[in-house]
Amino acid sequence: MNPEVVKRYSAPVPRYTSYPTAPNFSADVGASQYDRWLSALNPGSLISLYLHIPYCSSLCWYCGCCTKAVQRYEPISDYLTALHSEIAGVSQRMQASHRVNHIHWGGGSPNILSADDIALLAAAQREHFEILDTAEFAVEIDPRGLDAERVAAFAKAGVTRASLGVQDFDTKVQTAINRHQSFAETQFAAEEFRAHGIDNINIDVVYGLPHQTRDGVQKTIEQVLELRPSRVAAFGYAHLPSRLKHQTMIDEKALPDVIERFAQASRISRTLAKAGYVRIGLDHYALPEDPMARGMLARNFQGYTTDVADALIGFGASAIGRLPQGYVQNISAAGEYARKILAGELATARGFTLSNADKMRAFVIERLMCDLTFPASELRSRFGTACNELIEEAQALLEADQDRLIEPDGDAFRVTDRGRPFVRSIAACFDSYFDSGARHAPGV
């Protein structure tokens, strides 16, 4: 790849796990709006549940999640009291029976919970929601300190997929990000889940970290391949010390430049492809038999997913939900969140009401991120003549492309192999809320 092309499209753009993205949410949407949206869900709708556990035993300096390091269990117990109360309160407000087809526990580190609390939280889900027998139940796992008792509790709770955080196995990189994790710890986690019948194992790695090199990330991926995960996600590190104060602990001089980052991502992709993994969207990889490689692909706040539910209900501090009318997000501070919930209120802090134009652009951006195509035919089918302006924008983008990032596909376009690493920049061209001064469109 021409280094000038890489530099041209290296400006930061959103990850597009939603559209509009979370920075565009506002306090104009609050608890009363969320209450109405919950009660308006059609009876029998498919829904997915997201539960956020905002605690870890130590804080990784690269982390961009809403989490806090704790050394005592008391804050976790207090938080769980509120989380149980929110699950009960939200289910009562929904006023109809809905079917759950997907559950995701994230964090933080959900495996910071005790085995007993894992069982109690899973029981609360079953008590208040109709969970389909075919539902996927995924949980994010920090392999450090994981024990057999907690794995057994997750298995008994019904977990079907475990996502193991790795990031990098190089000890120099681990020291630079304050996350020491051996291959043996990670191997134990994978083998223990499989021993309990949980064969769907995801592994997350990160490139662009301090002291990383392309040879180093290849070595990490080769070690990951020894565990033969169902899926691998390779995320680019986002250095945002002005917003995330703990990232100031990272030595900026040790961070790879944009050309090296691109080379690391390319090395990861080639290594996984050679091992038989199918590339999914921008940064996910799956074995050919995995549902993500064979079925309908979607995008939500957990990244790429096979979850196509009508609504996503978020529980916990900072959790985001998506309903047909728009997005809602809870208060981020765990203490304030708990006070609201235990007072019998919803903890909604902000959100976004979707217009018809927003829904059209959201559909375009999601399909670009998932299928690498501009969905002209589906747009017309869903939105009629209201989408004509968007289709004209797509044609103008195609005509302006000088870097061969996109190519004609009927009356629309598809992203080329050359353009795939820059699909977020292409998607940003259809984001009416993104700062136009910061976007780098093809040909611009």
Coordinates of C-alpha atoms in Angstrom, one line a residue:
M1 CA 0.0 0.0 0.0
N2 CA 1.3 3.5 -0.9
P3 CA 2.3 5.2 2.4
E4 CA 0.7 8.5 1.1
V5 CA -2.7 6.7 0.8
V6 CA -2.3 5.3 4.3
K7 CA -1.5 8.8 5.7
R8 CA -4.3 10.4 3.8
Y9 CA -6.9 8.2 5.5
S10 CA -5.3 8.0 9.0
A11 CA -7.3 10.8 10.5
P12 CA -9.4 9.5 13.4
V13 CA -13.0 8.5 12.5
P14 CA -15.7 6.8 14.6
R15 CA -15.8 3.1 15.0
Y16 CA -19.5 3.2 14.0
T17 CA -20.8 0.8 16.5
S18 CA -23.9 3.0 16.3
Y19 CA -25.2 5.9 14.1
P20 CA -25.3 8.6 15.3
T21 CA -22.3 7.8 17.5
A22 CA -22.4 8.2 21.3
P23 CA -20.7 11.7 21.3
N24 CA -23.9 13.0 19.6
F25 CA -26.2 11.8 22.4
S26 CA -27.7 14.5 24.5
A27 CA -29.7 15.0 27.7
D28 CA -32.8 15.8 25.5
V29 CA -33.5 12.1 25.8
G30 CA -34.0 11.0 29.4
A31 CA -35.8 8.6 31.7
S32 CA -39.4 9.6 30.7
Q33 CA -38.6 9.1 27.0
Y34 CA -37.0 5.7 27.7
D35 CA -40.0 4.7 29.8
R36 CA -42.3 5.4 26.8
W37 CA -40.0 3.6 24.4
L38 CA -39.9 0.5 26.5
S39 CA -43.7 0.3 26.9
A40 CA -44.1 0.8 23.1
L41 CA -42.1 -2.2 22.1
N42 CA -44.3 -4.6 20.1
P43 CA -45.4 -7.7 21.9
G44 CA -43.2 -10.7 21.0
S45 CA -40.3 -8.6 19.8
L46 CA -36.9 -10.1 19.7
I47 CA -34.6 -8.4 22.2
S48 CA -31.1 -8.7 23.3
L49 CA -29.7 -7.9 26.8
Y50 CA -26.4 -6.2 27.6
L51 CA -25.2 -6.1 31.3
H52 CA -22.2 -3.9 32.2
I53 CA -19.9 -4.8 35.1
P54 CA -17.7 -1.7 35.5
Y55 CA -15.0 -3.2 37.7
C56 CA -11.6 -4.8 37.3
S57 CA -8.9 -6.0 39.7
S58 CA -6.4 -3.6 38.1
L59 CA -6.6 -0.9 35.4
C60 CA -5.0 -1.4 32.1
W61 CA -3.6 1.8 30.8
Y62 CA -4.7 1.4 27.2
C63 CA -8.4 0.7 28.2
G64 CA -11.2 2.8 26.7
C65 CA -14.0 1.2 28.7
C66 CA -16.0 2.6 31.5
T67 CA -14.5 0.7 34.4
K68 CA -12.8 1.1 37.8
A69 CA -10.2 -1.0 39.6
V70 CA -11.3 -2.2 43.0
Q71 CA -9.6 -4.2 45.7
R72 CA -12.7 -4.9 47.9
Y73 CA -15.8 -6.8 46.9
E74 CA -18.2 -4.5 48.8
P75 CA -18.5 -2.0 45.9
I76 CA -19.3 -4.8 43.6
S77 CA -22.0 -6.2 45.9
D78 CA -23.6 -2.8 46.2
Y79 CA -23.5 -2.3 42.5
L80 CA -25.2 -5.7 41.9
T81 CA -28.0 -4.8 44.2
A82 CA -28.8 -1.9 41.9
L83 CA -28.3 -4.0 38.8
H84 CA -30.8 -6.6 40.0
S85 CA -33.3 -3.8 40.7
E86 CA -32.8 -2.3 37.2
I87 CA -33.5 -5.6 35.6
A88 CA -36.7 -6.0 37.5
G89 CA -37.8 -2.4 36.9
V90 CA -37.1 -2.3 33.2
S91 CA -38.9 -5.6 32.7
Q92 CA -42.0 -4.2 34.5
R93 CA -42.0 -1.2 32.3
M94 CA -42.0 -3.2 29.1
Q95 CA -45.6 -4.3 29.6
A96 CA -45.5 -7.2 27.2
S97 CA -43.8 -10.5 26.6
H98 CA -40.6 -10.3 24.6
R99 CA -38.2 -13.0 23.5
V100 CA -34.5 -12.7 24.3
N101 CA -32.2 -14.1 21.5
H102 CA -28.9 -12.7 22.7
I103 CA -27.2 -11.8 26.0
H104 CA -23.9 -10.2 26.5
W105 CA -22.1 -9.4 29.8
G106 CA -19.3 -6.9 29.4
G107 CA -17.1 -4.6 31.4
G108 CA -14.8 -4.2 33.0
S109 CA -14.4 -7.8 33.9
P110 CA -17.6 -9.8 34.5
N111 CA -15.5 -12.6 35.9
I112 CA -14.7 -10.4 38.9
L113 CA -18.0 -11.5 40.2
S114 CA -18.1 -14.4 42.6
A115 CA -19.5 -17.7 41.5
D116 CA -22.6 -17.2 43.6
D117 CA -23.3 -13.7 42.1
I118 CA -22.8 -15.1 38.6
A119 CA -25.6 -17.6 39.4
L120 CA -27.8 -15.0 40.9
L121 CA -27.5 -12.5 38.1
A122 CA -28.2 -15.2 35.5
A123 CA -31.2 -16.3 37.5
A124 CA -32.5 -12.7 37.5
Q125 CA -32.4 -12.6 33.7
R126 CA -34.4 -15.8 33.5
E127 CA -36.9 -14.6 36.1
H128 CA -37.7 -11.4 34.3
F129 CA -37.3 -12.2 30.6
E130 CA -38.3 -15.0 28.3
I131 CA -34.9 -16.4 27.1
L132 CA -35.1 -18.5 24.0
D133 CA -33.4 -22.0 24.2
T134 CA -31.4 -20.9 21.1
A135 CA -30.2 -17.6 22.6
E136 CA -26.5 -16.9 22.5
F137 CA -25.1 -15.9 25.9
A138 CA -21.6 -14.3 25.6
V139 CA -19.4 -13.1 28.4
E140 CA -16.1 -11.1 28.3
I141 CA -13.4 -12.7 30.3
D142 CA -10.1 -11.4 31.8
P143 CA -8.0 -14.7 32.0
R144 CA -5.8 -13.3 34.7
G145 CA -6.9 -14.8 38.0
L146 CA -9.8 -16.8 36.5
D147 CA -10.5 -19.9 38.4
A148 CA -12.4 -23.2 37.7
E149 CA -15.2 -22.3 40.1
R150 CA -16.2 -19.2 38.2
V151 CA -15.9 -21.0 34.8
A152 CA -18.3 -23.7 36.2
A153 CA -20.7 -20.9 37.4
F154 CA -20.7 -19.4 33.9
A155 CA -21.4 -22.8 32.3
K156 CA -24.2 -23.5 34.7
A157 CA -25.6 -20.0 34.1
G158 CA -26.0 -20.9 30.4
V159 CA -23.0 -19.1 28.8
T160 CA -22.4 -20.3 25.2
R161 CA -19.5 -18.0 24.2
A162 CA -16.5 -16.7 26.1
S163 CA -14.5 -13.7 24.8
L164 CA -10.9 -13.7 26.2
G165 CA -8.9 -10.5 26.3
V166 CA -5.3 -11.0 25.3
Q167 CA -4.1 -7.7 23.6
D168 CA -0.4 -8.9 23.3
F169 CA 1.8 -11.6 24.8
D170 CA 5.0 -9.6 24.6
T171 CA 6.2 -8.8 28.1
K172 CA 7.6 -5.4 27.1
V173 CA 4.3 -4.4 25.6
Q174 CA 2.5 -5.8 28.6
T175 CA 4.6 -3.7 31.0
A176 CA 4.0 -0.6 28.9
I177 CA 0.2 -1.0 29.2
N178 CA 0.1 -2.4 32.8
R179 CA -1.4 -5.7 31.8
H180 CA 0.8 -8.8 32.6
Q181 CA -0.9 -11.9 31.2
S182 CA 0.9 -15.2 30.4
F183 CA 0.0 -17.5 27.5
A184 CA -0.5 -20.2 30.2
E185 CA -3.2 -18.2 31.9
T186 CA -5.0 -17.7 28.6
Q187 CA -4.7 -21.3 27.6
F188 CA -6.1 -22.4 31.0
A189 CA -9.2 -20.1 30.4
A190 CA -9.8 -21.5 26.9
E191 CA -9.3 -25.1 28.0
E192 CA -11.5 -24.7 31.1
F193 CA -14.4 -23.3 29.2
R194 CA -14.1 -26.0 26.6
A195 CA -14.0 -28.6 29.4
H196 CA -17.4 -27.3 30.5
G197 CA -18.9 -27.6 27.0
I198 CA -18.4 -23.9 25.9
D199 CA -16.5 -24.4 22.6
N200 CA -17.2 -21.0 21.2
I201 CA -14.1 -19.0 22.2
N202 CA -13.3 -15.5 21.0
I203 CA -9.9 -13.8 21.5
D204 CA -9.3 -10.1 21.3
V205 CA -5.9 -8.6 20.4
V206 CA -4.8 -5.0 19.9
Y207 CA -2.3 -3.4 17.6
G208 CA -0.8 0.0 17.7
L209 CA 0.2 -0.4 21.4
P210 CA 3.5 1.0 22.7
H211 CA 6.6 -1.0 21.7
Q212 CA 4.6 -3.2 19.3
T213 CA 6.2 -4.3 16.0
R214 CA 4.7 -6.2 13.1
D215 CA 7.0 -9.2 14.0
G216 CA 5.8 -9.0 17.6
V217 CA 2.1 -8.9 16.7
Q218 CA 2.6 -11.9 14.3
K219 CA 4.2 -13.9 17.2
T220 CA 1.2 -13.0 19.4
I221 CA -1.3 -14.2 16.7
E222 CA 0.7 -17.4 16.2
Q223 CA 0.3 -18.1 19.9
V224 CA -3.4 -17.2 19.7
L225 CA -3.8 -19.7 16.8
E226 CA -2.5 -22.5 19.1
L227 CA -5.7 -22.0 21.0
R228 CA -7.8 -22.2 17.8
P229 CA -10.5 -19.7 18.8
S230 CA -13.8 -19.5 16.9
R231 CA -13.3 -15.8 16.4
V232 CA -10.4 -13.2 16.6
A233 CA -10.9 -9.5 16.9
A234 CA -8.0 -7.2 16.1
F235 CA -8.6 -3.7 17.4
G236 CA -6.5 -0.6 16.7
Y237 CA -5.5 1.1 19.9
A238 CA -7.1 4.6 20.3
H239 CA -4.8 6.9 22.2
L240 CA -7.1 9.6 23.9
P241 CA -5.2 10.8 27.0
S242 CA -7.2 14.1 27.1
R243 CA -10.4 12.1 27.6
L244 CA -9.0 9.0 29.4
K245 CA -6.6 10.2 32.1
H246 CA -5.0 6.7 32.7
Q247 CA -3.7 6.7 29.2
T248 CA -1.3 9.5 30.2
M249 CA 0.7 6.6 31.8
I250 CA 1.5 5.4 28.3
D251 CA 4.7 6.7 26.7
E252 CA 3.6 8.4 23.5
K253 CA 7.1 8.1 22.1
A254 CA 6.8 4.3 22.2
L255 CA 3.6 4.3 20.1
P256 CA 4.0 3.1 16.5
D257 CA 3.3 5.6 13.7
V258 CA 0.5 5.3 11.2
I259 CA 2.5 3.4 8.7
E260 CA 3.7 0.8 11.3
R261 CA 0.1 0.5 12.7
F262 CA -1.2 -0.2 9.2
A263 CA 1.6 -2.8 8.7
Q264 CA 0.7 -4.5 12.0
A265 CA -3.0 -4.7 11.0
S266 CA -2.0 -6.1 7.6
R267 CA 0.3 -8.7 9.2
I268 CA -2.4 -9.9 11.5
S269 CA -4.9 -10.2 8.6
R270 CA -2.5 -12.2 6.4
T271 CA -1.5 -14.5 9.2
L272 CA -5.2 -15.3 10.1
A273 CA -6.2 -15.7 6.5
K274 CA -3.3 -18.2 6.0
A275 CA -4.6 -20.1 9.0
G276 CA -8.1 -20.4 7.4
Y277 CA -10.0 -17.6 9.1
V278 CA -12.6 -15.6 7.1
R279 CA -12.2 -11.9 7.4
I280 CA -15.4 -10.2 8.7
G281 CA -15.9 -6.5 8.0
L282 CA -13.0 -4.4 9.2
D283 CA -11.3 -6.1 12.1
H284 CA -12.9 -9.5 12.9
Y285 CA -12.0 -13.0 11.8
A286 CA -13.9 -16.2 12.1
L287 CA -13.6 -19.9 11.3
P288 CA -15.6 -20.8 8.3
E289 CA -18.1 -22.9 10.3
D290 CA -18.7 -20.0 12.8
P291 CA -22.1 -18.3 12.5
M292 CA -20.4 -15.0 11.9
A293 CA -18.8 -16.3 8.7
R294 CA -22.1 -17.8 7.5
G295 CA -25.0 -15.6 8.5
M296 CA -26.4 -12.1 8.7
L297 CA -23.9 -9.7 10.1
A298 CA -24.8 -6.7 12.2
R299 CA -23.0 -4.0 14.2
N300 CA -23.7 -2.9 17.7
F301 CA -21.9 -1.5 20.8
Q302 CA -20.0 -4.8 21.2
G303 CA -18.7 -4.6 17.6
Y304 CA -19.6 -7.1 15.0
T305 CA -22.4 -9.5 15.9
T306 CA -24.9 -12.0 14.5
D307 CA -27.6 -10.5 16.8
V308 CA -30.4 -9.0 14.7
A309 CA -32.8 -8.3 17.6
D310 CA -35.4 -5.6 17.3
A311 CA -34.1 -3.9 20.4
L312 CA -31.0 -4.0 22.7
I313 CA -31.7 -3.3 26.3
G314 CA -28.6 -2.1 28.3
F315 CA -28.3 -2.5 32.1
G316 CA -25.7 -1.0 34.4
A317 CA -23.7 2.1 34.7
S318 CA -22.9 3.7 31.2
A319 CA -24.8 0.9 29.4
I320 CA -26.3 1.9 26.0
G321 CA -29.5 0.6 24.7
R322 CA -31.0 0.7 21.2
L323 CA -34.8 0.8 20.5
P324 CA -36.7 1.4 17.3
Q325 CA -37.1 5.1 18.3
G326 CA -33.4 5.7 19.2
Y327 CA -30.6 5.3 21.7
V328 CA -30.4 5.6 25.5
Q329 CA -27.4 5.6 27.8
N330 CA -27.3 5.2 31.6
I331 CA -25.4 7.4 34.0
S332 CA -21.7 6.5 33.9
A333 CA -20.8 7.0 37.6
A334 CA -21.7 3.7 39.4
G335 CA -22.7 5.4 42.6
E336 CA -25.0 7.9 41.0
Y337 CA -26.4 5.2 38.8
A338 CA -27.2 3.0 41.8
R339 CA -28.9 5.9 43.7
K340 CA -31.2 6.5 40.8
I341 CA -32.1 2.9 40.4
L342 CA -32.6 2.2 44.1
A343 CA -34.9 5.2 44.2
G344 CA -37.2 3.3 41.8
E345 CA -36.2 5.5 38.8
L346 CA -34.5 4.7 35.5
A347 CA -30.9 5.9 35.3
T348 CA -31.0 7.3 31.7
A349 CA -28.6 10.2 31.4
R350 CA -28.8 10.9 27.6
G351 CA -29.7 9.5 24.3
F352 CA -30.8 10.2 20.7
T353 CA -34.1 10.2 18.9
L354 CA -33.7 8.9 15.3
S355 CA -35.3 10.8 12.4
N356 CA -36.1 9.0 9.2
A357 CA -32.9 10.5 7.7
D358 CA -30.9 9.1 10.6
K359 CA -32.3 5.7 10.1
M360 CA -31.4 5.7 6.4
R361 CA -27.8 6.8 7.1
A362 CA -27.5 4.3 9.9
F363 CA -28.6 1.5 7.5
V364 CA -26.0 2.7 4.9
I365 CA -23.2 2.9 7.5
E366 CA -24.0 -0.5 9.0
R367 CA -24.1 -2.2 5.7
L368 CA -20.8 -0.6 4.6
M369 CA -19.2 -1.7 7.8
C370 CA -20.6 -5.2 7.6
D371 CA -20.9 -6.0 3.9
L372 CA -18.5 -3.5 2.4
T373 CA -21.3 -2.4 0.0
F374 CA -23.5 0.6 -0.5
P375 CA -27.0 -0.9 -0.3
A376 CA -28.9 1.1 -3.0
S377 CA -31.6 -1.6 -3.7
E378 CA -32.3 -2.2 -0.1
L379 CA -32.5 1.5 0.6
R380 CA -35.2 2.0 -2.1
S381 CA -37.1 -1.0 -0.8
R382 CA -37.0 0.3 2.8
F383 CA -37.3 4.1 2.3
G384 CA -38.6 4.7 -1.2
T385 CA -37.8 8.0 -2.9
A386 CA -36.6 9.5 0.4
C387 CA -33.3 7.9 -0.2
N388 CA -32.6 9.5 -3.5
E389 CA -30.3 12.1 -2.0
L390 CA -28.2 9.4 -0.3
I391 CA -27.8 7.5 -3.6
E392 CA -26.7 10.7 -5.3
E393 CA -24.1 11.1 -2.6
A394 CA -22.9 7.6 -3.2
Q395 CA -22.5 8.3 -7.0
A396 CA -20.6 11.5 -6.3
L397 CA -18.3 9.7 -3.9
L398 CA -17.6 7.0 -6.6
E399 CA -16.8 9.7 -9.2
A400 CA -14.5 11.5 -6.8
D401 CA -12.5 8.4 -5.8
Q402 CA -8.9 8.7 -7.0
D403 CA -7.4 6.0 -4.8
R404 CA -9.4 3.0 -6.0
L405 CA -11.0 2.4 -2.6
I406 CA -14.4 1.8 -4.1
E407 CA -15.8 0.4 -7.4
P408 CA -19.1 0.5 -9.2
D409 CA -21.7 -2.2 -8.4
G410 CA -24.8 -1.7 -10.4
D411 CA -26.2 1.7 -9.4
A412 CA -24.2 1.6 -6.1
F413 CA -20.7 0.7 -5.1
R414 CA -18.6 -1.8 -3.2
V415 CA -15.4 -1.3 -1.2
T416 CA -12.4 -2.8 -2.9
D417 CA -9.8 -4.9 -1.1
R418 CA -7.5 -1.9 -1.3
G419 CA -10.2 0.2 0.4
R420 CA -11.2 -2.3 3.1
P421 CA -8.8 -1.0 5.7
F422 CA -10.3 2.5 5.3
V423 CA -14.0 1.5 5.4
R424 CA -14.6 3.7 8.4
S425 CA -13.4 6.7 6.5
I426 CA -15.7 5.7 3.6
A427 CA -18.6 5.3 6.0
A428 CA -17.8 8.7 7.6
C429 CA -18.7 10.3 4.2
F430 CA -22.4 9.5 5.0
D431 CA -22.2 10.7 8.6
S432 CA -24.0 14.0 8.7
Y433 CA -22.9 14.7 12.3
F434 CA -19.2 14.0 11.7
D435 CA -16.9 17.1 11.5
S436 CA -16.5 17.7 7.8
G437 CA -13.2 19.4 8.4
A438 CA -11.8 16.1 9.8
R439 CA -13.1 13.7 7.2
H440 CA -10.9 12.3 4.5
A441 CA -13.2 11.1 1.7
P442 CA -11.9 9.1 -1.3
G443 CA -10.4 11.5 -3.7
V444 CA -10.3 14.4 -1.3

